[in-house]
Amino acid sequence: GPSGAGKSLAAAILHAHRGGEGALVSGDGRQLATRTELEAWLEAATTAQAGTVVLEEVDALDKAAQSALAARLAAGTTPPVVLTTRAEAAGAGPELGLAPELFYAVSACVIPMPPLRQRGSDLPALAAFFLGLRGEGAQVLTAPALAALQRYDWPGNVRELRHVLEAAAALSHDGRLFAGHLPAAIAGLTPEQAHAVLPGELEDLLARWLDQQAATAAQRRNRARSTFTRELRGSSAWARAISTSESRAITPLLTRAA
């Protein structure tokens, strides 16, 4: 698949799926171009008891190195190997730019990795995975934020998605990622609208705030939460804070809270 499509991430998942025993060792075919360099790297990985070996850009190896790799795979003298290539995206033909003996050694299990713009259904799972890497208290996407991600073309593929989510998460402090936390070009906002709360997000934001305020005030005053909510709904401060049209949208939240 193309650069940034998630090939390294897929290799890490394959490694974890088979038990994750031993280290995940990665190398780049552009830096191991010759047979001598490749064999030295494979020996080091085997000596280090690697659990899975990932060789990226395998089509960058010269033909002698590819033939040597095919021989090792046939002999079973290497740890499990994952090979990645961008050759298919460059139109290298059915053998992906590989020496025939290497291609046919691995062709029984080829996993296409299309660009992210063709995999919109993968976005929720990918976003949850990357946000989950932040550990406890990781943010979740609001529906408008997810819709914005799915509309975007992602020229940088999965790599770009990860960086966008990391930056957005740094701006969020309440556990939710709103469309306004995303770059304006992705959220479909003008620069003036950036970091704004979009339609559909206001109710979510105010509901969370109301829950926090009602619980805190009820605890402090030792009063029922429903009593506080009714008072808040009728207060002049609430009326000043919310316009008439927004009040109609928020009233059901207050009713449910009461």
PDB file of C-alpha atoms in Angstrom:
ATOM      1  CA  GLY A   1       0.000   0.000   0.000  1.00  0.00           C
ATOM      2  CA  PRO A   2       0.965   3.686  -0.251  1.00  0.00           C
ATOM      3  CA  SER A   3       3.159   5.522   2.227  1.00  0.00           C
ATOM      4  CA  GLY A   4       1.444   6.128   5.548  1.00  0.00           C
ATOM      5  CA  ALA A   5      -1.376   3.638   4.880  1.00  0.00           C
ATOM      6  CA  GLY A   6      -0.731   1.806   8.146  1.00  0.00           C
ATOM      7  CA  LYS A   7       1.511  -1.064   7.054  1.00  0.00           C
ATOM      8  CA  SER A   8       3.749  -0.822  10.135  1.00  0.00           C
ATOM      9  CA  LEU A   9       0.692  -0.646  12.378  1.00  0.00           C
ATOM     10  CA  ALA A  10      -0.744  -3.737  10.680  1.00  0.00           C
ATOM     11  CA  ALA A  11       2.564  -5.555  11.250  1.00  0.00           C
ATOM     12  CA  ALA A  12       2.474  -4.667  14.951  1.00  0.00           C
ATOM     13  CA  ILE A  13      -1.093  -5.987  15.199  1.00  0.00           C
ATOM     14  CA  LEU A  14      -0.073  -9.242  13.500  1.00  0.00           C
ATOM     15  CA  HIS A  15       2.794  -9.580  15.961  1.00  0.00           C
ATOM     16  CA  ALA A  16       0.452  -9.000  18.924  1.00  0.00           C
ATOM     17  CA  HIS A  17      -2.124 -11.419  17.479  1.00  0.00           C
ATOM     18  CA  ARG A  18       0.349 -14.262  17.431  1.00  0.00           C
ATOM     19  CA  GLY A  19       1.080 -13.730  21.120  1.00  0.00           C
ATOM     20  CA  GLY A  20       3.562 -10.862  21.027  1.00  0.00           C
ATOM     21  CA  GLU A  21       6.396 -13.134  22.205  1.00  0.00           C
ATOM     22  CA  GLY A  22       9.848 -11.749  21.533  1.00  0.00           C
ATOM     23  CA  ALA A  23      10.633  -8.322  20.152  1.00  0.00           C
ATOM     24  CA  LEU A  24       9.168  -6.769  17.026  1.00  0.00           C
ATOM     25  CA  VAL A  25      12.258  -5.938  14.970  1.00  0.00           C
ATOM     26  CA  SER A  26      11.934  -3.598  11.988  1.00  0.00           C
ATOM     27  CA  GLY A  27      14.331  -2.891   9.136  1.00  0.00           C
ATOM     28  CA  ASP A  28      14.236  -0.830   5.958  1.00  0.00           C
ATOM     29  CA  GLY A  29      15.082  -2.418   2.622  1.00  0.00           C
ATOM     30  CA  ARG A  30      16.470   0.907   1.411  1.00  0.00           C
ATOM     31  CA  GLN A  31      19.196   0.623   4.060  1.00  0.00           C
ATOM     32  CA  LEU A  32      19.762  -3.130   3.590  1.00  0.00           C
ATOM     33  CA  ALA A  33      19.982  -3.099  -0.167  1.00  0.00           C
ATOM     34  CA  THR A  34      22.627  -5.809  -0.657  1.00  0.00           C
ATOM     35  CA  ARG A  35      22.666  -9.490   0.216  1.00  0.00           C
ATOM     36  CA  THR A  36      25.531  -9.023   2.712  1.00  0.00           C
ATOM     37  CA  GLU A  37      23.706  -6.237   4.582  1.00  0.00           C
ATOM     38  CA  LEU A  38      20.450  -8.161   4.642  1.00  0.00           C
ATOM     39  CA  GLU A  39      21.980 -11.395   5.942  1.00  0.00           C
ATOM     40  CA  ALA A  40      23.891  -9.558   8.681  1.00  0.00           C
ATOM     41  CA  TRP A  41      20.665  -7.866   9.797  1.00  0.00           C
ATOM     42  CA  LEU A  42      18.707 -11.138   9.778  1.00  0.00           C
ATOM     43  CA  GLU A  43      21.430 -12.865  11.811  1.00  0.00           C
ATOM     44  CA  ALA A  44      21.310 -10.078  14.392  1.00  0.00           C
ATOM     45  CA  ALA A  45      17.503 -10.295  14.598  1.00  0.00           C
ATOM     46  CA  THR A  46      17.643 -14.084  15.022  1.00  0.00           C
ATOM     47  CA  THR A  47      20.346 -13.823  17.691  1.00  0.00           C
ATOM     48  CA  ALA A  48      18.226 -11.254  19.549  1.00  0.00           C
ATOM     49  CA  GLN A  49      15.356 -13.796  19.545  1.00  0.00           C
ATOM     50  CA  ALA A  50      13.031 -11.506  17.644  1.00  0.00           C
ATOM     51  CA  GLY A  51       9.420 -12.604  17.767  1.00  0.00           C
ATOM     52  CA  THR A  52       8.545 -11.016  14.416  1.00  0.00           C
ATOM     53  CA  VAL A  53      10.765  -9.421  11.774  1.00  0.00           C
ATOM     54  CA  VAL A  54       9.326  -6.560   9.707  1.00  0.00           C
ATOM     55  CA  LEU A  55      11.204  -5.653   6.538  1.00  0.00           C
ATOM     56  CA  GLU A  56       9.821  -2.470   5.018  1.00  0.00           C
ATOM     57  CA  GLU A  57      10.286  -1.467   1.368  1.00  0.00           C
ATOM     58  CA  VAL A  58      11.384  -5.002   0.529  1.00  0.00           C
ATOM     59  CA  ASP A  59      11.309  -4.162  -3.191  1.00  0.00           C
ATOM     60  CA  ALA A  60      14.313  -1.878  -2.575  1.00  0.00           C
ATOM     61  CA  LEU A  61      16.518  -4.957  -2.015  1.00  0.00           C
ATOM     62  CA  ASP A  62      18.605  -5.977  -4.988  1.00  0.00           C
ATOM     63  CA  LYS A  63      17.681  -9.258  -6.695  1.00  0.00           C
ATOM     64  CA  ALA A  64      20.482 -11.209  -5.005  1.00  0.00           C
ATOM     65  CA  ALA A  65      19.276 -10.077  -1.585  1.00  0.00           C
ATOM     66  CA  GLN A  66      15.685 -10.968  -2.469  1.00  0.00           C
ATOM     67  CA  SER A  67      16.754 -14.423  -3.605  1.00  0.00           C
ATOM     68  CA  ALA A  68      18.684 -14.931  -0.348  1.00  0.00           C
ATOM     69  CA  LEU A  69      15.630 -13.886   1.650  1.00  0.00           C
ATOM     70  CA  ALA A  70      13.445 -16.313  -0.304  1.00  0.00           C
ATOM     71  CA  ALA A  71      15.918 -19.124   0.460  1.00  0.00           C
ATOM     72  CA  ARG A  72      15.857 -18.322   4.180  1.00  0.00           C
ATOM     73  CA  LEU A  73      12.060 -18.302   4.203  1.00  0.00           C
ATOM     74  CA  ALA A  74      11.995 -21.684   2.465  1.00  0.00           C
ATOM     75  CA  ALA A  75      14.499 -23.127   4.941  1.00  0.00           C
ATOM     76  CA  GLY A  76      12.618 -21.717   7.952  1.00  0.00           C
ATOM     77  CA  THR A  77      15.782 -20.181   9.409  1.00  0.00           C
ATOM     78  CA  THR A  78      14.274 -16.797  10.284  1.00  0.00           C
ATOM     79  CA  PRO A  79      11.609 -15.709  12.774  1.00  0.00           C
ATOM     80  CA  PRO A  80       8.157 -14.961  11.292  1.00  0.00           C
ATOM     81  CA  VAL A  81       8.603 -12.247   8.659  1.00  0.00           C
ATOM     82  CA  VAL A  82       6.299  -9.438   7.528  1.00  0.00           C
ATOM     83  CA  LEU A  83       7.312  -7.704   4.295  1.00  0.00           C
ATOM     84  CA  THR A  84       5.928  -4.348   3.203  1.00  0.00           C
ATOM     85  CA  THR A  85       6.092  -2.592  -0.138  1.00  0.00           C
ATOM     86  CA  ARG A  86       4.678   0.445  -1.918  1.00  0.00           C
ATOM     87  CA  ALA A  87       5.305  -1.156  -5.308  1.00  0.00           C
ATOM     88  CA  GLU A  88       1.668  -2.001  -5.996  1.00  0.00           C
ATOM     89  CA  ALA A  89       0.702   1.653  -5.717  1.00  0.00           C
ATOM     90  CA  ALA A  90       3.411   2.469  -8.257  1.00  0.00           C
ATOM     91  CA  GLY A  91       1.984  -0.018 -10.765  1.00  0.00           C
ATOM     92  CA  ALA A  92       4.778  -2.569 -10.480  1.00  0.00           C
ATOM     93  CA  GLY A  93       2.622  -5.392 -11.820  1.00  0.00           C
ATOM     94  CA  PRO A  94       1.347  -8.609 -10.267  1.00  0.00           C
ATOM     95  CA  GLU A  95       4.677  -9.527  -8.664  1.00  0.00           C
ATOM     96  CA  LEU A  96       4.942  -6.170  -6.827  1.00  0.00           C
ATOM     97  CA  GLY A  97       8.445  -5.545  -8.154  1.00  0.00           C
ATOM     98  CA  LEU A  98       9.857  -8.591  -6.350  1.00  0.00           C
ATOM     99  CA  ALA A  99      12.079 -11.360  -7.625  1.00  0.00           C
ATOM    100  CA  PRO A 100       9.783 -14.247  -8.676  1.00  0.00           C
ATOM    101  CA  GLU A 101      11.170 -16.652  -6.065  1.00  0.00           C
ATOM    102  CA  LEU A 102      10.486 -14.177  -3.262  1.00  0.00           C
ATOM    103  CA  PHE A 103       7.043 -13.189  -4.553  1.00  0.00           C
ATOM    104  CA  TYR A 104       5.866 -16.790  -4.781  1.00  0.00           C
ATOM    105  CA  ALA A 105       7.270 -17.501  -1.313  1.00  0.00           C
ATOM    106  CA  VAL A 106       4.935 -14.899   0.198  1.00  0.00           C
ATOM    107  CA  SER A 107       2.091 -14.575  -2.315  1.00  0.00           C
ATOM    108  CA  ALA A 108      -0.225 -16.889  -0.387  1.00  0.00           C
ATOM    109  CA  CYS A 109      -0.743 -14.106   2.172  1.00  0.00           C
ATOM    110  CA  VAL A 110      -0.789 -10.633   0.621  1.00  0.00           C
ATOM    111  CA  ILE A 111      -2.733  -7.969   2.539  1.00  0.00           C
ATOM    112  CA  PRO A 112      -3.651  -4.925   0.433  1.00  0.00           C
ATOM    113  CA  MET A 113      -3.572  -1.647   2.372  1.00  0.00           C
ATOM    114  CA  PRO A 114      -5.579   0.911   0.354  1.00  0.00           C
ATOM    115  CA  PRO A 115      -5.224   4.625   1.098  1.00  0.00           C
ATOM    116  CA  LEU A 116      -7.279   5.836   4.043  1.00  0.00           C
ATOM    117  CA  ARG A 117      -9.656   7.827   1.812  1.00  0.00           C
ATOM    118  CA  GLN A 118     -10.962   4.463   0.557  1.00  0.00           C
ATOM    119  CA  ARG A 119     -11.421   3.061   4.067  1.00  0.00           C
ATOM    120  CA  GLY A 120     -13.831   5.467   5.751  1.00  0.00           C
ATOM    121  CA  SER A 121     -15.395   2.607   7.701  1.00  0.00           C
ATOM    122  CA  ASP A 122     -12.019   2.015   9.397  1.00  0.00           C
ATOM    123  CA  LEU A 123     -11.895   5.521  10.860  1.00  0.00           C
ATOM    124  CA  PRO A 124     -13.878   4.902  14.078  1.00  0.00           C
ATOM    125  CA  ALA A 125     -11.681   1.934  15.030  1.00  0.00           C
ATOM    126  CA  LEU A 126      -8.448   3.701  14.052  1.00  0.00           C
ATOM    127  CA  ALA A 127      -9.419   6.839  15.951  1.00  0.00           C
ATOM    128  CA  ALA A 128     -10.348   4.836  19.047  1.00  0.00           C
ATOM    129  CA  PHE A 129      -7.047   2.959  18.841  1.00  0.00           C
ATOM    130  CA  PHE A 130      -4.883   6.082  18.545  1.00  0.00           C
ATOM    131  CA  LEU A 131      -6.782   7.945  21.258  1.00  0.00           C
ATOM    132  CA  GLY A 132      -6.576   4.851  23.461  1.00  0.00           C
ATOM    133  CA  LEU A 133      -2.776   5.012  23.276  1.00  0.00           C
ATOM    134  CA  ARG A 134      -3.031   8.057  25.553  1.00  0.00           C
ATOM    135  CA  GLY A 135      -4.021   5.713  28.373  1.00  0.00           C
ATOM    136  CA  GLU A 136      -6.508   6.393  31.140  1.00  0.00           C
ATOM    137  CA  GLY A 137      -8.781   9.345  30.449  1.00  0.00           C
ATOM    138  CA  ALA A 138      -8.407   9.109  26.671  1.00  0.00           C
ATOM    139  CA  GLN A 139     -10.804  11.329  24.731  1.00  0.00           C
ATOM    140  CA  VAL A 140     -13.669  10.157  22.537  1.00  0.00           C
ATOM    141  CA  LEU A 141     -14.911  11.725  19.315  1.00  0.00           C
ATOM    142  CA  THR A 142     -18.249  13.502  19.086  1.00  0.00           C
ATOM    143  CA  ALA A 143     -20.428  12.552  16.111  1.00  0.00           C
ATOM    144  CA  PRO A 144     -19.729  15.823  14.203  1.00  0.00           C
ATOM    145  CA  ALA A 145     -15.975  15.352  14.724  1.00  0.00           C
ATOM    146  CA  LEU A 146     -16.109  11.794  13.369  1.00  0.00           C
ATOM    147  CA  ALA A 147     -18.192  12.957  10.406  1.00  0.00           C
ATOM    148  CA  ALA A 148     -15.564  15.602   9.641  1.00  0.00           C
ATOM    149  CA  LEU A 149     -12.802  12.987   9.717  1.00  0.00           C
ATOM    150  CA  GLN A 150     -14.777  10.764   7.341  1.00  0.00           C
ATOM    151  CA  ARG A 151     -15.306  13.602   4.855  1.00  0.00           C
ATOM    152  CA  TYR A 152     -11.603  14.462   4.652  1.00  0.00           C
ATOM    153  CA  ASP A 153      -9.447  13.009   1.862  1.00  0.00           C
ATOM    154  CA  TRP A 154      -6.395  12.092   4.026  1.00  0.00           C
ATOM    155  CA  PRO A 155      -3.489  12.611   1.599  1.00  0.00           C
ATOM    156  CA  GLY A 156      -1.152  11.613   4.450  1.00  0.00           C
ATOM    157  CA  ASN A 157      -3.167   8.462   5.210  1.00  0.00           C
ATOM    158  CA  VAL A 158      -3.094   6.803   8.648  1.00  0.00           C
ATOM    159  CA  ARG A 159       0.084   8.638   9.628  1.00  0.00           C
ATOM    160  CA  GLU A 160      -1.673  11.981   9.153  1.00  0.00           C
ATOM    161  CA  LEU A 161      -4.733  10.766  11.088  1.00  0.00           C
ATOM    162  CA  ARG A 162      -2.594   9.856  14.080  1.00  0.00           C
ATOM    163  CA  HIS A 163      -0.905  13.269  14.183  1.00  0.00           C
ATOM    164  CA  VAL A 164      -4.239  15.084  13.790  1.00  0.00           C
ATOM    165  CA  LEU A 165      -5.793  13.163  16.682  1.00  0.00           C
ATOM    166  CA  GLU A 166      -2.772  13.708  18.927  1.00  0.00           C
ATOM    167  CA  ALA A 167      -2.936  17.458  18.297  1.00  0.00           C
ATOM    168  CA  ALA A 168      -6.709  17.578  18.844  1.00  0.00           C
ATOM    169  CA  ALA A 169      -6.453  15.584  22.072  1.00  0.00           C
ATOM    170  CA  ALA A 170      -3.930  18.099  23.401  1.00  0.00           C
ATOM    171  CA  LEU A 171      -6.575  20.842  22.989  1.00  0.00           C
ATOM    172  CA  SER A 172      -9.357  18.928  24.735  1.00  0.00           C
ATOM    173  CA  HIS A 173      -9.648  18.896  28.510  1.00  0.00           C
ATOM    174  CA  ASP A 174     -13.044  17.331  29.175  1.00  0.00           C
ATOM    175  CA  GLY A 175     -12.826  13.919  27.527  1.00  0.00           C
ATOM    176  CA  ARG A 176     -14.547  14.928  24.265  1.00  0.00           C
ATOM    177  CA  LEU A 177     -13.027  15.817  20.908  1.00  0.00           C
ATOM    178  CA  PHE A 178     -15.230  18.294  19.073  1.00  0.00           C
ATOM    179  CA  ALA A 179     -14.933  19.209  15.402  1.00  0.00           C
ATOM    180  CA  GLY A 180     -13.572  22.569  16.540  1.00  0.00           C
ATOM    181  CA  HIS A 181     -10.533  20.787  17.992  1.00  0.00           C
ATOM    182  CA  LEU A 182      -9.596  19.574  14.506  1.00  0.00           C
ATOM    183  CA  PRO A 183      -7.664  21.638  11.949  1.00  0.00           C
ATOM    184  CA  ALA A 184     -10.049  23.993  10.138  1.00  0.00           C
ATOM    185  CA  ALA A 185      -9.345  22.329   6.772  1.00  0.00           C
ATOM    186  CA  ILE A 186     -10.466  18.952   8.145  1.00  0.00           C
ATOM    187  CA  ALA A 187     -13.428  20.245  10.145  1.00  0.00           C
ATOM    188  CA  GLY A 188     -14.648  22.213   7.139  1.00  0.00           C
ATOM    189  CA  LEU A 189     -14.535  25.461   9.113  1.00  0.00           C
ATOM    190  CA  THR A 190     -13.395  28.925   8.192  1.00  0.00           C
ATOM    191  CA  PRO A 191     -10.528  30.292  10.319  1.00  0.00           C
ATOM    192  CA  GLU A 192     -13.095  32.403  12.202  1.00  0.00           C
ATOM    193  CA  GLN A 193     -15.092  29.287  13.093  1.00  0.00           C
ATOM    194  CA  ALA A 194     -12.123  27.250  14.288  1.00  0.00           C
ATOM    195  CA  HIS A 195     -12.531  25.922  17.844  1.00  0.00           C
ATOM    196  CA  ALA A 196     -16.252  26.739  17.756  1.00  0.00           C
ATOM    197  CA  VAL A 197     -18.895  24.355  19.096  1.00  0.00           C
ATOM    198  CA  LEU A 198     -20.856  23.113  16.095  1.00  0.00           C
ATOM    199  CA  PRO A 199     -24.577  22.289  15.871  1.00  0.00           C
ATOM    200  CA  GLY A 200     -25.194  18.932  17.499  1.00  0.00           C
ATOM    201  CA  GLU A 201     -22.292  19.402  19.900  1.00  0.00           C
ATOM    202  CA  LEU A 202     -23.929  22.101  22.038  1.00  0.00           C
ATOM    203  CA  GLU A 203     -26.383  19.704  23.653  1.00  0.00           C
ATOM    204  CA  ASP A 204     -23.629  17.234  24.472  1.00  0.00           C
ATOM    205  CA  LEU A 205     -21.439  19.935  25.970  1.00  0.00           C
ATOM    206  CA  LEU A 206     -24.212  21.496  28.060  1.00  0.00           C
ATOM    207  CA  ALA A 207     -25.538  18.117  29.207  1.00  0.00           C
ATOM    208  CA  ARG A 208     -22.121  17.208  30.579  1.00  0.00           C
ATOM    209  CA  TRP A 209     -21.804  20.619  32.224  1.00  0.00           C
ATOM    210  CA  LEU A 210     -25.285  20.345  33.713  1.00  0.00           C
ATOM    211  CA  ASP A 211     -24.564  16.907  35.153  1.00  0.00           C
ATOM    212  CA  GLN A 212     -21.395  18.220  36.790  1.00  0.00           C
ATOM    213  CA  GLN A 213     -23.022  21.376  38.129  1.00  0.00           C
ATOM    214  CA  ALA A 214     -26.123  19.631  39.426  1.00  0.00           C
ATOM    215  CA  ALA A 215     -24.176  16.883  41.176  1.00  0.00           C
ATOM    216  CA  THR A 216     -21.687  19.332  42.726  1.00  0.00           C
ATOM    217  CA  ALA A 217     -24.314  21.825  43.904  1.00  0.00           C
ATOM    218  CA  ALA A 218     -26.595  19.133  45.282  1.00  0.00           C
ATOM    219  CA  GLN A 219     -23.723  17.652  47.218  1.00  0.00           C
ATOM    220  CA  ARG A 220     -22.660  21.015  48.626  1.00  0.00           C
ATOM    221  CA  ARG A 221     -26.172  22.065  49.605  1.00  0.00           C
ATOM    222  CA  ASN A 222     -27.342  18.570  50.539  1.00  0.00           C
ATOM    223  CA  ARG A 223     -30.362  19.042  48.294  1.00  0.00           C
ATOM    224  CA  ALA A 224     -31.946  16.825  45.701  1.00  0.00           C
ATOM    225  CA  ARG A 225     -30.399  17.088  42.237  1.00  0.00           C
ATOM    226  CA  SER A 226     -33.829  17.499  40.652  1.00  0.00           C
ATOM    227  CA  THR A 227     -34.540  20.518  42.887  1.00  0.00           C
ATOM    228  CA  PHE A 228     -31.342  22.230  41.811  1.00  0.00           C
ATOM    229  CA  THR A 229     -32.061  21.485  38.150  1.00  0.00           C
ATOM    230  CA  ARG A 230     -35.517  23.074  38.328  1.00  0.00           C
ATOM    231  CA  GLU A 231     -34.068  26.161  39.960  1.00  0.00           C
ATOM    232  CA  LEU A 232     -31.322  26.388  37.348  1.00  0.00           C
ATOM    233  CA  ARG A 233     -33.844  26.127  34.532  1.00  0.00           C
ATOM    234  CA  GLY A 234     -35.797  29.086  35.911  1.00  0.00           C
ATOM    235  CA  SER A 235     -32.846  31.247  36.823  1.00  0.00           C
ATOM    236  CA  SER A 236     -32.151  34.568  35.144  1.00  0.00           C
ATOM    237  CA  ALA A 237     -28.519  33.548  34.651  1.00  0.00           C
ATOM    238  CA  TRP A 238     -29.614  30.585  32.518  1.00  0.00           C
ATOM    239  CA  ALA A 239     -31.936  32.808  30.490  1.00  0.00           C
ATOM    240  CA  ARG A 240     -29.144  35.270  29.785  1.00  0.00           C
ATOM    241  CA  ALA A 241     -26.673  32.522  28.839  1.00  0.00           C
ATOM    242  CA  ILE A 242     -28.864  30.680  26.346  1.00  0.00           C
ATOM    243  CA  SER A 243     -30.698  32.276  23.426  1.00  0.00           C
ATOM    244  CA  THR A 244     -34.387  31.545  22.828  1.00  0.00           C
ATOM    245  CA  SER A 245     -33.723  29.061  20.011  1.00  0.00           C
ATOM    246  CA  GLU A 246     -31.014  27.292  21.997  1.00  0.00           C
ATOM    247  CA  SER A 247     -33.257  27.093  25.056  1.00  0.00           C
ATOM    248  CA  ARG A 248     -35.764  25.057  23.069  1.00  0.00           C
ATOM    249  CA  ALA A 249     -33.007  22.602  22.176  1.00  0.00           C
ATOM    250  CA  ILE A 250     -31.681  22.380  25.738  1.00  0.00           C
ATOM    251  CA  THR A 251     -35.043  22.137  27.555  1.00  0.00           C
ATOM    252  CA  PRO A 252     -35.296  18.354  26.993  1.00  0.00           C
ATOM    253  CA  LEU A 253     -31.930  17.943  28.712  1.00  0.00           C
ATOM    254  CA  LEU A 254     -33.212  19.773  31.749  1.00  0.00           C
ATOM    255  CA  THR A 255     -36.409  17.761  31.748  1.00  0.00           C
ATOM    256  CA  ARG A 256     -34.468  14.475  31.657  1.00  0.00           C
ATOM    257  CA  ALA A 257     -32.122  15.681  34.378  1.00  0.00           C
ATOM    258  CA  ALA A 258     -35.063  16.603  36.596  1.00  0.00           C
TER     259      ALA A 258
END
